């Protein structure tokens, strides 16, 4: 059984994907966000997302794949 991904609270109505990746500690820097999104390593709600500026809303599931030994995920709260 896989543990539920952590919920990362965001202020306001949403957050951009690149900002969320850093806020959720899925990556270390903004430049890393640009790279992993461009390479297709980021899934939003199970689909590859290549737009770093994609607006996320509460309930969206963000997963980082292909970087490191395991998949990492967080849910927008």
JSON list of C-alpha atoms in Angstrom, two decimals:
[
{"chain": "A", "resi": 1, "resn": "UNK", "atom": "CA", "xyz": [0.00, 0.00, 0.00]},
{"chain": "A", "resi": 2, "resn": "UNK", "atom": "CA", "xyz": [1.34, 3.44, -0.96]},
{"chain": "A", "resi": 3, "resn": "UNK", "atom": "CA", "xyz": [1.20, 6.25, 1.56]},
{"chain": "A", "resi": 4, "resn": "UNK", "atom": "CA", "xyz": [-0.90, 9.28, 0.69]},
{"chain": "A", "resi": 5, "resn": "UNK", "atom": "CA", "xyz": [1.21, 12.19, -0.57]},
{"chain": "A", "resi": 6, "resn": "UNK", "atom": "CA", "xyz": [1.49, 15.14, 1.79]},
{"chain": "A", "resi": 7, "resn": "UNK", "atom": "CA", "xyz": [-0.88, 18.05, 1.30]},
{"chain": "A", "resi": 8, "resn": "UNK", "atom": "CA", "xyz": [0.96, 21.35, 0.90]},
{"chain": "A", "resi": 9, "resn": "UNK", "atom": "CA", "xyz": [-1.24, 24.33, 1.79]},
{"chain": "A", "resi": 10, "resn": "UNK", "atom": "CA", "xyz": [-1.11, 27.33, -0.56]},
{"chain": "A", "resi": 11, "resn": "UNK", "atom": "CA", "xyz": [-2.42, 30.82, 0.03]},
{"chain": "A", "resi": 12, "resn": "UNK", "atom": "CA", "xyz": [-4.99, 32.28, -2.32]},
{"chain": "A", "resi": 13, "resn": "UNK", "atom": "CA", "xyz": [-6.75, 30.52, -5.13]},
{"chain": "A", "resi": 14, "resn": "UNK", "atom": "CA", "xyz": [-3.81, 28.69, -6.68]},
{"chain": "A", "resi": 15, "resn": "UNK", "atom": "CA", "xyz": [-0.10, 28.50, -7.38]},
{"chain": "A", "resi": 16, "resn": "UNK", "atom": "CA", "xyz": [2.07, 28.01, -10.46]},
{"chain": "A", "resi": 17, "resn": "UNK", "atom": "CA", "xyz": [3.64, 24.60, -10.98]},
{"chain": "A", "resi": 18, "resn": "UNK", "atom": "CA", "xyz": [7.25, 25.81, -10.77]},
{"chain": "A", "resi": 19, "resn": "UNK", "atom": "CA", "xyz": [6.57, 27.57, -7.47]},
{"chain": "A", "resi": 20, "resn": "UNK", "atom": "CA", "xyz": [4.72, 24.57, -6.06]},
{"chain": "A", "resi": 21, "resn": "UNK", "atom": "CA", "xyz": [7.56, 22.15, -6.85]},
{"chain": "A", "resi": 22, "resn": "UNK", "atom": "CA", "xyz": [9.89, 24.23, -4.67]},
{"chain": "A", "resi": 23, "resn": "UNK", "atom": "CA", "xyz": [7.32, 24.92, -1.94]},
{"chain": "A", "resi": 24, "resn": "UNK", "atom": "CA", "xyz": [6.56, 21.18, -1.65]},
{"chain": "A", "resi": 25, "resn": "UNK", "atom": "CA", "xyz": [10.31, 20.38, -1.43]},
{"chain": "A", "resi": 26, "resn": "UNK", "atom": "CA", "xyz": [10.10, 18.22, -4.53]},
{"chain": "A", "resi": 27, "resn": "UNK", "atom": "CA", "xyz": [13.04, 20.19, -6.00]},
{"chain": "A", "resi": 28, "resn": "UNK", "atom": "CA", "xyz": [15.74, 22.50, -4.63]},
{"chain": "A", "resi": 29, "resn": "UNK", "atom": "CA", "xyz": [15.66, 25.51, -6.98]},
{"chain": "A", "resi": 30, "resn": "UNK", "atom": "CA", "xyz": [13.75, 27.35, -9.65]},
{"chain": "A", "resi": 31, "resn": "UNK", "atom": "CA", "xyz": [16.27, 26.34, -12.28]},
{"chain": "A", "resi": 32, "resn": "UNK", "atom": "CA", "xyz": [15.74, 22.70, -11.33]},
{"chain": "A", "resi": 33, "resn": "UNK", "atom": "CA", "xyz": [11.98, 23.24, -11.75]},
{"chain": "A", "resi": 34, "resn": "UNK", "atom": "CA", "xyz": [12.54, 24.50, -15.28]},
{"chain": "A", "resi": 35, "resn": "UNK", "atom": "CA", "xyz": [14.66, 21.46, -16.14]},
{"chain": "A", "resi": 36, "resn": "UNK", "atom": "CA", "xyz": [12.41, 18.73, -14.70]},
{"chain": "A", "resi": 37, "resn": "UNK", "atom": "CA", "xyz": [9.28, 20.23, -16.27]},
{"chain": "A", "resi": 38, "resn": "UNK", "atom": "CA", "xyz": [10.97, 20.62, -19.67]},
{"chain": "A", "resi": 39, "resn": "UNK", "atom": "CA", "xyz": [12.20, 17.00, -19.55]},
{"chain": "A", "resi": 40, "resn": "UNK", "atom": "CA", "xyz": [8.68, 15.69, -18.91]},
{"chain": "A", "resi": 41, "resn": "UNK", "atom": "CA", "xyz": [9.42, 14.41, -15.39]},
{"chain": "A", "resi": 42, "resn": "UNK", "atom": "CA", "xyz": [6.42, 16.14, -13.81]},
{"chain": "A", "resi": 43, "resn": "UNK", "atom": "CA", "xyz": [2.90, 14.72, -13.78]},
{"chain": "A", "resi": 44, "resn": "UNK", "atom": "CA", "xyz": [-0.15, 16.74, -12.76]},
{"chain": "A", "resi": 45, "resn": "UNK", "atom": "CA", "xyz": [-3.16, 14.58, -12.00]},
{"chain": "A", "resi": 46, "resn": "UNK", "atom": "CA", "xyz": [-1.48, 11.67, -13.79]},
{"chain": "A", "resi": 47, "resn": "UNK", "atom": "CA", "xyz": [-0.63, 13.53, -17.03]},
{"chain": "A", "resi": 48, "resn": "UNK", "atom": "CA", "xyz": [2.77, 14.85, -18.15]},
{"chain": "A", "resi": 49, "resn": "UNK", "atom": "CA", "xyz": [2.92, 18.62, -17.75]},
{"chain": "A", "resi": 50, "resn": "UNK", "atom": "CA", "xyz": [5.50, 20.68, -19.65]},
{"chain": "A", "resi": 51, "resn": "UNK", "atom": "CA", "xyz": [4.27, 24.16, -18.68]},
{"chain": "A", "resi": 52, "resn": "UNK", "atom": "CA", "xyz": [6.12, 25.44, -15.63]},
{"chain": "A", "resi": 53, "resn": "UNK", "atom": "CA", "xyz": [3.56, 28.25, -15.34]},
{"chain": "A", "resi": 54, "resn": "UNK", "atom": "CA", "xyz": [0.55, 25.94, -15.19]},
{"chain": "A", "resi": 55, "resn": "UNK", "atom": "CA", "xyz": [-1.87, 27.18, -12.55]},
{"chain": "A", "resi": 56, "resn": "UNK", "atom": "CA", "xyz": [-2.59, 24.54, -9.91]},
{"chain": "A", "resi": 57, "resn": "UNK", "atom": "CA", "xyz": [-5.66, 24.49, -7.68]},
{"chain": "A", "resi": 58, "resn": "UNK", "atom": "CA", "xyz": [-6.53, 22.73, -4.43]},
{"chain": "A", "resi": 59, "resn": "UNK", "atom": "CA", "xyz": [-6.72, 18.97, -4.89]},
{"chain": "A", "resi": 60, "resn": "UNK", "atom": "CA", "xyz": [-4.26, 18.73, -7.80]},
{"chain": "A", "resi": 61, "resn": "UNK", "atom": "CA", "xyz": [-1.72, 15.91, -7.42]},
{"chain": "A", "resi": 62, "resn": "UNK", "atom": "CA", "xyz": [1.83, 16.73, -8.53]},
{"chain": "A", "resi": 63, "resn": "UNK", "atom": "CA", "xyz": [4.30, 13.88, -9.03]},
{"chain": "A", "resi": 64, "resn": "UNK", "atom": "CA", "xyz": [8.00, 14.03, -9.85]},
{"chain": "A", "resi": 65, "resn": "UNK", "atom": "CA", "xyz": [9.33, 10.98, -11.70]},
{"chain": "A", "resi": 66, "resn": "UNK", "atom": "CA", "xyz": [12.63, 9.99, -13.25]},
{"chain": "A", "resi": 67, "resn": "UNK", "atom": "CA", "xyz": [14.66, 12.03, -10.76]},
{"chain": "A", "resi": 68, "resn": "UNK", "atom": "CA", "xyz": [16.28, 10.00, -8.01]},
{"chain": "A", "resi": 69, "resn": "UNK", "atom": "CA", "xyz": [15.45, 6.49, -6.93]},
{"chain": "A", "resi": 70, "resn": "UNK", "atom": "CA", "xyz": [11.75, 6.94, -6.24]},
{"chain": "A", "resi": 71, "resn": "UNK", "atom": "CA", "xyz": [8.69, 8.90, -7.30]},
{"chain": "A", "resi": 72, "resn": "UNK", "atom": "CA", "xyz": [7.89, 11.87, -5.10]},
{"chain": "A", "resi": 73, "resn": "UNK", "atom": "CA", "xyz": [4.48, 13.49, -4.87]},
{"chain": "A", "resi": 74, "resn": "UNK", "atom": "CA", "xyz": [2.51, 16.22, -3.11]},
{"chain": "A", "resi": 75, "resn": "UNK", "atom": "CA", "xyz": [-1.08, 17.40, -3.26]},
{"chain": "A", "resi": 76, "resn": "UNK", "atom": "CA", "xyz": [-2.08, 21.07, -3.48]},
{"chain": "A", "resi": 77, "resn": "UNK", "atom": "CA", "xyz": [-4.02, 22.02, -0.36]}
]
